[in-house]
């Protein structure tokens, strides 16, 4: 990391949201391209670790009756080995899509002087979206690593919307109006300082 990149990364933390086993092949809610998103998240995580930048792992544990995945005590709820937390890395448990809702995330970020978030994880159009929009409302400047996120096919009015279209539409919407809610970039461009 050069001097310019160091200045750019001041007061910046990485949020890894819900990169958990149930979203990977064989899990109870497998997403399209989860492995690719997981590998890219791992690259971003390695970049943050190498440069001694703060890392926050968000882990969803289902608390609502009738939940079908991320159930307490199952292997599916565990953070995937690709991005296993290391000692000293913050882990925040959540029970809602928005990582700020009823968690200590905001207070933790404020206590560390964090003003900029780099966001990776799953699902793009649910937990990534709700957390990013909330972060903007709390005054954070956001960057989503688009190829380090993943989702699945959706249904609307009896029609299936393919995961790739959901992904593109979400990323286009969240970065609309001059990156109002978030800048969207790729793993390669982020690591290369673009």
PDB file of C-alpha atoms in Angstrom:
ATOM      1  CA  UNK A   1       0.000   0.000   0.000  1.00  0.00           C
ATOM      2  CA  UNK A   2       1.483   3.331  -1.048  1.00  0.00           C
ATOM      3  CA  UNK A   3       1.173   6.628   0.855  1.00  0.00           C
ATOM      4  CA  UNK A   4      -1.844   7.762  -1.181  1.00  0.00           C
ATOM      5  CA  UNK A   5      -3.657   4.489  -0.513  1.00  0.00           C
ATOM      6  CA  UNK A   6      -2.841   4.750   3.210  1.00  0.00           C
ATOM      7  CA  UNK A   7      -4.424   8.201   3.365  1.00  0.00           C
ATOM      8  CA  UNK A   8      -7.447   6.911   1.456  1.00  0.00           C
ATOM      9  CA  UNK A   9      -7.845   3.998   3.871  1.00  0.00           C
ATOM     10  CA  UNK A  10      -7.659   6.039   7.074  1.00  0.00           C
ATOM     11  CA  UNK A  11     -10.687   5.558   9.313  1.00  0.00           C
ATOM     12  CA  UNK A  12     -11.829   2.630   7.118  1.00  0.00           C
ATOM     13  CA  UNK A  13     -13.063  -0.790   8.236  1.00  0.00           C
ATOM     14  CA  UNK A  14     -14.058  -3.944   6.385  1.00  0.00           C
ATOM     15  CA  UNK A  15     -17.532  -5.364   7.020  1.00  0.00           C
ATOM     16  CA  UNK A  16     -17.907  -9.029   6.066  1.00  0.00           C
ATOM     17  CA  UNK A  17     -21.625  -9.737   6.244  1.00  0.00           C
ATOM     18  CA  UNK A  18     -23.046 -13.266   6.603  1.00  0.00           C
ATOM     19  CA  UNK A  19     -20.392 -15.262   4.740  1.00  0.00           C
ATOM     20  CA  UNK A  20     -21.774 -18.375   6.413  1.00  0.00           C
ATOM     21  CA  UNK A  21     -21.975 -22.023   5.420  1.00  0.00           C
ATOM     22  CA  UNK A  22     -25.700 -22.150   4.653  1.00  0.00           C
ATOM     23  CA  UNK A  23     -25.127 -19.827   1.667  1.00  0.00           C
ATOM     24  CA  UNK A  24     -22.580 -22.170   0.047  1.00  0.00           C
ATOM     25  CA  UNK A  25     -23.237 -25.311  -2.042  1.00  0.00           C
ATOM     26  CA  UNK A  26     -24.872 -27.934   0.163  1.00  0.00           C
ATOM     27  CA  UNK A  27     -26.189 -25.311   2.566  1.00  0.00           C
ATOM     28  CA  UNK A  28     -29.846 -24.668   3.332  1.00  0.00           C
ATOM     29  CA  UNK A  29     -29.951 -21.422   1.295  1.00  0.00           C
ATOM     30  CA  UNK A  30     -27.251 -21.832  -1.373  1.00  0.00           C
ATOM     31  CA  UNK A  31     -26.640 -18.689  -3.428  1.00  0.00           C
ATOM     32  CA  UNK A  32     -25.504 -18.333  -7.014  1.00  0.00           C
ATOM     33  CA  UNK A  33     -21.739 -17.730  -7.201  1.00  0.00           C
ATOM     34  CA  UNK A  34     -21.342 -17.936  -3.422  1.00  0.00           C
ATOM     35  CA  UNK A  35     -17.937 -19.599  -3.784  1.00  0.00           C
ATOM     36  CA  UNK A  36     -16.683 -16.857  -6.133  1.00  0.00           C
ATOM     37  CA  UNK A  37     -17.971 -14.145  -3.785  1.00  0.00           C
ATOM     38  CA  UNK A  38     -16.380 -15.964  -0.851  1.00  0.00           C
ATOM     39  CA  UNK A  39     -13.008 -16.190  -2.596  1.00  0.00           C
ATOM     40  CA  UNK A  40     -13.129 -12.486  -3.454  1.00  0.00           C
ATOM     41  CA  UNK A  41     -14.100 -11.618   0.107  1.00  0.00           C
ATOM     42  CA  UNK A  42     -11.086 -13.640   1.246  1.00  0.00           C
ATOM     43  CA  UNK A  43      -8.825 -11.519  -1.002  1.00  0.00           C
ATOM     44  CA  UNK A  44     -10.237  -8.296   0.441  1.00  0.00           C
ATOM     45  CA  UNK A  45      -9.854  -9.698   3.966  1.00  0.00           C
ATOM     46  CA  UNK A  46      -6.210 -10.594   3.274  1.00  0.00           C
ATOM     47  CA  UNK A  47      -5.615  -7.026   2.021  1.00  0.00           C
ATOM     48  CA  UNK A  48      -7.056  -5.563   5.232  1.00  0.00           C
ATOM     49  CA  UNK A  49      -5.065  -7.954   7.411  1.00  0.00           C
ATOM     50  CA  UNK A  50      -1.823  -7.280   5.542  1.00  0.00           C
ATOM     51  CA  UNK A  51      -2.301  -3.536   6.028  1.00  0.00           C
ATOM     52  CA  UNK A  52      -3.422  -3.818   9.680  1.00  0.00           C
ATOM     53  CA  UNK A  53      -6.833  -2.315   8.973  1.00  0.00           C
ATOM     54  CA  UNK A  54      -9.918  -3.080  11.099  1.00  0.00           C
ATOM     55  CA  UNK A  55     -12.071  -6.073  10.183  1.00  0.00           C
ATOM     56  CA  UNK A  56     -15.599  -6.728  11.444  1.00  0.00           C
ATOM     57  CA  UNK A  57     -17.361 -10.043  10.873  1.00  0.00           C
ATOM     58  CA  UNK A  58     -21.167  -9.977  10.931  1.00  0.00           C
ATOM     59  CA  UNK A  59     -22.825 -13.309  11.722  1.00  0.00           C
ATOM     60  CA  UNK A  60     -26.558 -13.796  11.324  1.00  0.00           C
ATOM     61  CA  UNK A  61     -28.231 -16.178  13.759  1.00  0.00           C
ATOM     62  CA  UNK A  62     -31.902 -16.832  13.059  1.00  0.00           C
ATOM     63  CA  UNK A  63     -34.082 -15.994  16.026  1.00  0.00           C
ATOM     64  CA  UNK A  64     -37.510 -15.920  14.392  1.00  0.00           C
ATOM     65  CA  UNK A  65     -39.876 -18.879  14.583  1.00  0.00           C
ATOM     66  CA  UNK A  66     -40.001 -20.923  11.402  1.00  0.00           C
ATOM     67  CA  UNK A  67     -36.553 -19.886  10.149  1.00  0.00           C
ATOM     68  CA  UNK A  68     -35.065 -22.420   7.740  1.00  0.00           C
ATOM     69  CA  UNK A  69     -31.367 -21.471   7.788  1.00  0.00           C
ATOM     70  CA  UNK A  70     -28.689 -19.938  10.029  1.00  0.00           C
ATOM     71  CA  UNK A  71     -30.186 -21.950  12.862  1.00  0.00           C
ATOM     72  CA  UNK A  72     -28.347 -21.866  16.199  1.00  0.00           C
ATOM     73  CA  UNK A  73     -26.104 -24.847  16.840  1.00  0.00           C
ATOM     74  CA  UNK A  74     -25.903 -25.952  13.178  1.00  0.00           C
ATOM     75  CA  UNK A  75     -22.856 -26.022  10.912  1.00  0.00           C
ATOM     76  CA  UNK A  76     -24.771 -23.793   8.485  1.00  0.00           C
ATOM     77  CA  UNK A  77     -24.699 -20.840  10.871  1.00  0.00           C
ATOM     78  CA  UNK A  78     -20.901 -20.938  11.161  1.00  0.00           C
ATOM     79  CA  UNK A  79     -18.738 -18.374   9.370  1.00  0.00           C
ATOM     80  CA  UNK A  80     -17.251 -20.038   6.291  1.00  0.00           C
ATOM     81  CA  UNK A  81     -13.619 -21.175   6.548  1.00  0.00           C
ATOM     82  CA  UNK A  82     -12.658 -18.870   3.669  1.00  0.00           C
ATOM     83  CA  UNK A  83     -13.017 -15.887   5.996  1.00  0.00           C
ATOM     84  CA  UNK A  84     -12.651 -17.388   9.482  1.00  0.00           C
ATOM     85  CA  UNK A  85     -12.130 -14.643  12.046  1.00  0.00           C
ATOM     86  CA  UNK A  86      -8.710 -14.336  13.632  1.00  0.00           C
ATOM     87  CA  UNK A  87      -8.185 -13.409  17.275  1.00  0.00           C
ATOM     88  CA  UNK A  88      -8.747  -9.691  17.730  1.00  0.00           C
ATOM     89  CA  UNK A  89     -11.172  -9.353  14.817  1.00  0.00           C
ATOM     90  CA  UNK A  90     -14.566  -8.148  15.955  1.00  0.00           C
ATOM     91  CA  UNK A  91     -17.560 -10.479  15.528  1.00  0.00           C
ATOM     92  CA  UNK A  92     -21.040  -8.981  15.771  1.00  0.00           C
ATOM     93  CA  UNK A  93     -24.116 -11.179  15.908  1.00  0.00           C
ATOM     94  CA  UNK A  94     -27.320  -9.962  14.304  1.00  0.00           C
ATOM     95  CA  UNK A  95     -30.885 -11.242  14.003  1.00  0.00           C
ATOM     96  CA  UNK A  96     -32.174  -8.872  11.288  1.00  0.00           C
ATOM     97  CA  UNK A  97     -30.982  -8.048   7.755  1.00  0.00           C
ATOM     98  CA  UNK A  98     -29.701  -4.602   8.804  1.00  0.00           C
ATOM     99  CA  UNK A  99     -26.422  -5.171  10.654  1.00  0.00           C
ATOM    100  CA  UNK A 100     -27.043  -2.046  12.749  1.00  0.00           C
ATOM    101  CA  UNK A 101     -30.442  -3.111  14.088  1.00  0.00           C
ATOM    102  CA  UNK A 102     -30.278  -4.166  17.741  1.00  0.00           C
ATOM    103  CA  UNK A 103     -26.505  -4.720  17.603  1.00  0.00           C
ATOM    104  CA  UNK A 104     -23.497  -2.817  18.891  1.00  0.00           C
ATOM    105  CA  UNK A 105     -22.138  -2.137  15.394  1.00  0.00           C
ATOM    106  CA  UNK A 106     -22.721   1.622  15.324  1.00  0.00           C
ATOM    107  CA  UNK A 107     -21.236   2.163  18.776  1.00  0.00           C
ATOM    108  CA  UNK A 108     -18.233  -0.005  17.921  1.00  0.00           C
ATOM    109  CA  UNK A 109     -17.522   1.887  14.684  1.00  0.00           C
ATOM    110  CA  UNK A 110     -17.883   5.228  16.432  1.00  0.00           C
ATOM    111  CA  UNK A 111     -15.566   4.137  19.256  1.00  0.00           C
ATOM    112  CA  UNK A 112     -12.872   3.308  16.682  1.00  0.00           C
ATOM    113  CA  UNK A 113     -13.310   6.556  14.714  1.00  0.00           C
ATOM    114  CA  UNK A 114     -14.413   4.654  11.600  1.00  0.00           C
ATOM    115  CA  UNK A 115     -16.051   6.818   8.922  1.00  0.00           C
ATOM    116  CA  UNK A 116     -15.654   4.644   5.812  1.00  0.00           C
ATOM    117  CA  UNK A 117     -16.899   1.097   5.252  1.00  0.00           C
ATOM    118  CA  UNK A 118     -15.837  -1.477   2.695  1.00  0.00           C
ATOM    119  CA  UNK A 119     -18.697  -3.957   2.458  1.00  0.00           C
ATOM    120  CA  UNK A 120     -18.657  -7.576   1.268  1.00  0.00           C
ATOM    121  CA  UNK A 121     -20.919 -10.543   1.864  1.00  0.00           C
ATOM    122  CA  UNK A 122     -24.340 -12.008   1.316  1.00  0.00           C
ATOM    123  CA  UNK A 123     -27.188 -11.621   0.287  1.00  0.00           C
ATOM    124  CA  UNK A 124     -26.631  -8.628  -1.968  1.00  0.00           C
ATOM    125  CA  UNK A 125     -30.259  -7.494  -2.151  1.00  0.00           C
ATOM    126  CA  UNK A 126     -31.145  -8.154   1.490  1.00  0.00           C
ATOM    127  CA  UNK A 127     -28.489  -7.818   4.205  1.00  0.00           C
ATOM    128  CA  UNK A 128     -25.950  -5.949   2.069  1.00  0.00           C
ATOM    129  CA  UNK A 129     -28.585  -3.506   0.854  1.00  0.00           C
ATOM    130  CA  UNK A 130     -30.196  -2.834   4.238  1.00  0.00           C
ATOM    131  CA  UNK A 131     -26.847  -2.439   6.003  1.00  0.00           C
ATOM    132  CA  UNK A 132     -25.438  -0.138   3.312  1.00  0.00           C
ATOM    133  CA  UNK A 133     -28.455   2.151   3.279  1.00  0.00           C
ATOM    134  CA  UNK A 134     -28.460   2.302   7.088  1.00  0.00           C
ATOM    135  CA  UNK A 135     -24.726   3.059   7.105  1.00  0.00           C
ATOM    136  CA  UNK A 136     -25.306   5.975   4.738  1.00  0.00           C
ATOM    137  CA  UNK A 137     -28.059   7.285   7.017  1.00  0.00           C
ATOM    138  CA  UNK A 138     -25.602   7.134   9.931  1.00  0.00           C
ATOM    139  CA  UNK A 139     -23.115   9.213   7.931  1.00  0.00           C
ATOM    140  CA  UNK A 140     -20.693   6.561   6.699  1.00  0.00           C
ATOM    141  CA  UNK A 141     -19.074   6.624   3.275  1.00  0.00           C
ATOM    142  CA  UNK A 142     -19.502   3.180   1.699  1.00  0.00           C
ATOM    143  CA  UNK A 143     -17.774   1.028  -0.893  1.00  0.00           C
ATOM    144  CA  UNK A 144     -19.328  -2.284  -1.921  1.00  0.00           C
ATOM    145  CA  UNK A 145     -17.050  -4.862  -3.551  1.00  0.00           C
ATOM    146  CA  UNK A 146     -19.601  -6.049  -6.119  1.00  0.00           C
ATOM    147  CA  UNK A 147     -17.918  -9.334  -7.034  1.00  0.00           C
ATOM    148  CA  UNK A 148     -17.531 -10.149  -3.324  1.00  0.00           C
ATOM    149  CA  UNK A 149     -21.314 -10.310  -2.894  1.00  0.00           C
ATOM    150  CA  UNK A 150     -23.879 -12.894  -3.981  1.00  0.00           C
ATOM    151  CA  UNK A 151     -27.605 -13.533  -4.130  1.00  0.00           C
ATOM    152  CA  UNK A 152     -30.091 -15.979  -5.650  1.00  0.00           C
ATOM    153  CA  UNK A 153     -33.016 -16.069  -8.075  1.00  0.00           C
ATOM    154  CA  UNK A 154     -36.085 -14.151  -6.920  1.00  0.00           C
ATOM    155  CA  UNK A 155     -39.777 -14.454  -7.791  1.00  0.00           C
ATOM    156  CA  UNK A 156     -42.113 -11.570  -8.454  1.00  0.00           C
ATOM    157  CA  UNK A 157     -45.654 -11.889  -9.774  1.00  0.00           C
ATOM    158  CA  UNK A 158     -45.073 -15.484 -10.790  1.00  0.00           C
ATOM    159  CA  UNK A 159     -41.939 -14.636 -12.791  1.00  0.00           C
ATOM    160  CA  UNK A 160     -38.416 -15.691 -11.907  1.00  0.00           C
ATOM    161  CA  UNK A 161     -35.789 -12.958 -11.880  1.00  0.00           C
ATOM    162  CA  UNK A 162     -32.361 -14.500 -12.331  1.00  0.00           C
ATOM    163  CA  UNK A 163     -29.747 -13.932  -9.631  1.00  0.00           C
ATOM    164  CA  UNK A 164     -27.452 -12.184 -12.113  1.00  0.00           C
ATOM    165  CA  UNK A 165     -30.196  -9.631 -12.869  1.00  0.00           C
ATOM    166  CA  UNK A 166     -31.010  -9.151  -9.190  1.00  0.00           C
ATOM    167  CA  UNK A 167     -27.299  -8.601  -8.537  1.00  0.00           C
ATOM    168  CA  UNK A 168     -26.828  -6.075 -11.351  1.00  0.00           C
ATOM    169  CA  UNK A 169     -30.027  -4.194 -10.514  1.00  0.00           C
ATOM    170  CA  UNK A 170     -29.168  -3.893  -6.851  1.00  0.00           C
ATOM    171  CA  UNK A 171     -25.625  -2.702  -7.488  1.00  0.00           C
ATOM    172  CA  UNK A 172     -26.883  -0.210 -10.088  1.00  0.00           C
ATOM    173  CA  UNK A 173     -29.499   1.120  -7.676  1.00  0.00           C
ATOM    174  CA  UNK A 174     -27.251   1.435  -4.641  1.00  0.00           C
ATOM    175  CA  UNK A 175     -24.634   3.354  -6.663  1.00  0.00           C
ATOM    176  CA  UNK A 176     -27.142   5.602  -8.470  1.00  0.00           C
ATOM    177  CA  UNK A 177     -27.141   9.382  -8.154  1.00  0.00           C
ATOM    178  CA  UNK A 178     -23.362   9.658  -8.170  1.00  0.00           C
ATOM    179  CA  UNK A 179     -22.707   6.811  -5.726  1.00  0.00           C
ATOM    180  CA  UNK A 180     -25.088   8.323  -3.203  1.00  0.00           C
ATOM    181  CA  UNK A 181     -25.394   5.255  -0.980  1.00  0.00           C
ATOM    182  CA  UNK A 182     -22.232   3.475  -2.058  1.00  0.00           C
ATOM    183  CA  UNK A 183     -19.482   3.312  -4.601  1.00  0.00           C
ATOM    184  CA  UNK A 184     -19.359  -0.123  -6.250  1.00  0.00           C
ATOM    185  CA  UNK A 185     -16.082  -1.594  -7.412  1.00  0.00           C
ATOM    186  CA  UNK A 186     -14.413  -4.963  -8.052  1.00  0.00           C
ATOM    187  CA  UNK A 187     -11.972  -6.923  -5.939  1.00  0.00           C
ATOM    188  CA  UNK A 188      -9.156  -6.331  -8.407  1.00  0.00           C
ATOM    189  CA  UNK A 189      -9.745  -2.591  -8.727  1.00  0.00           C
ATOM    190  CA  UNK A 190     -10.027  -2.116  -4.968  1.00  0.00           C
ATOM    191  CA  UNK A 191      -6.786  -3.966  -4.236  1.00  0.00           C
ATOM    192  CA  UNK A 192      -5.049  -2.012  -7.002  1.00  0.00           C
ATOM    193  CA  UNK A 193      -6.176   1.268  -5.452  1.00  0.00           C
ATOM    194  CA  UNK A 194      -8.623   2.265  -8.186  1.00  0.00           C
TER     195      UNK A 194
END
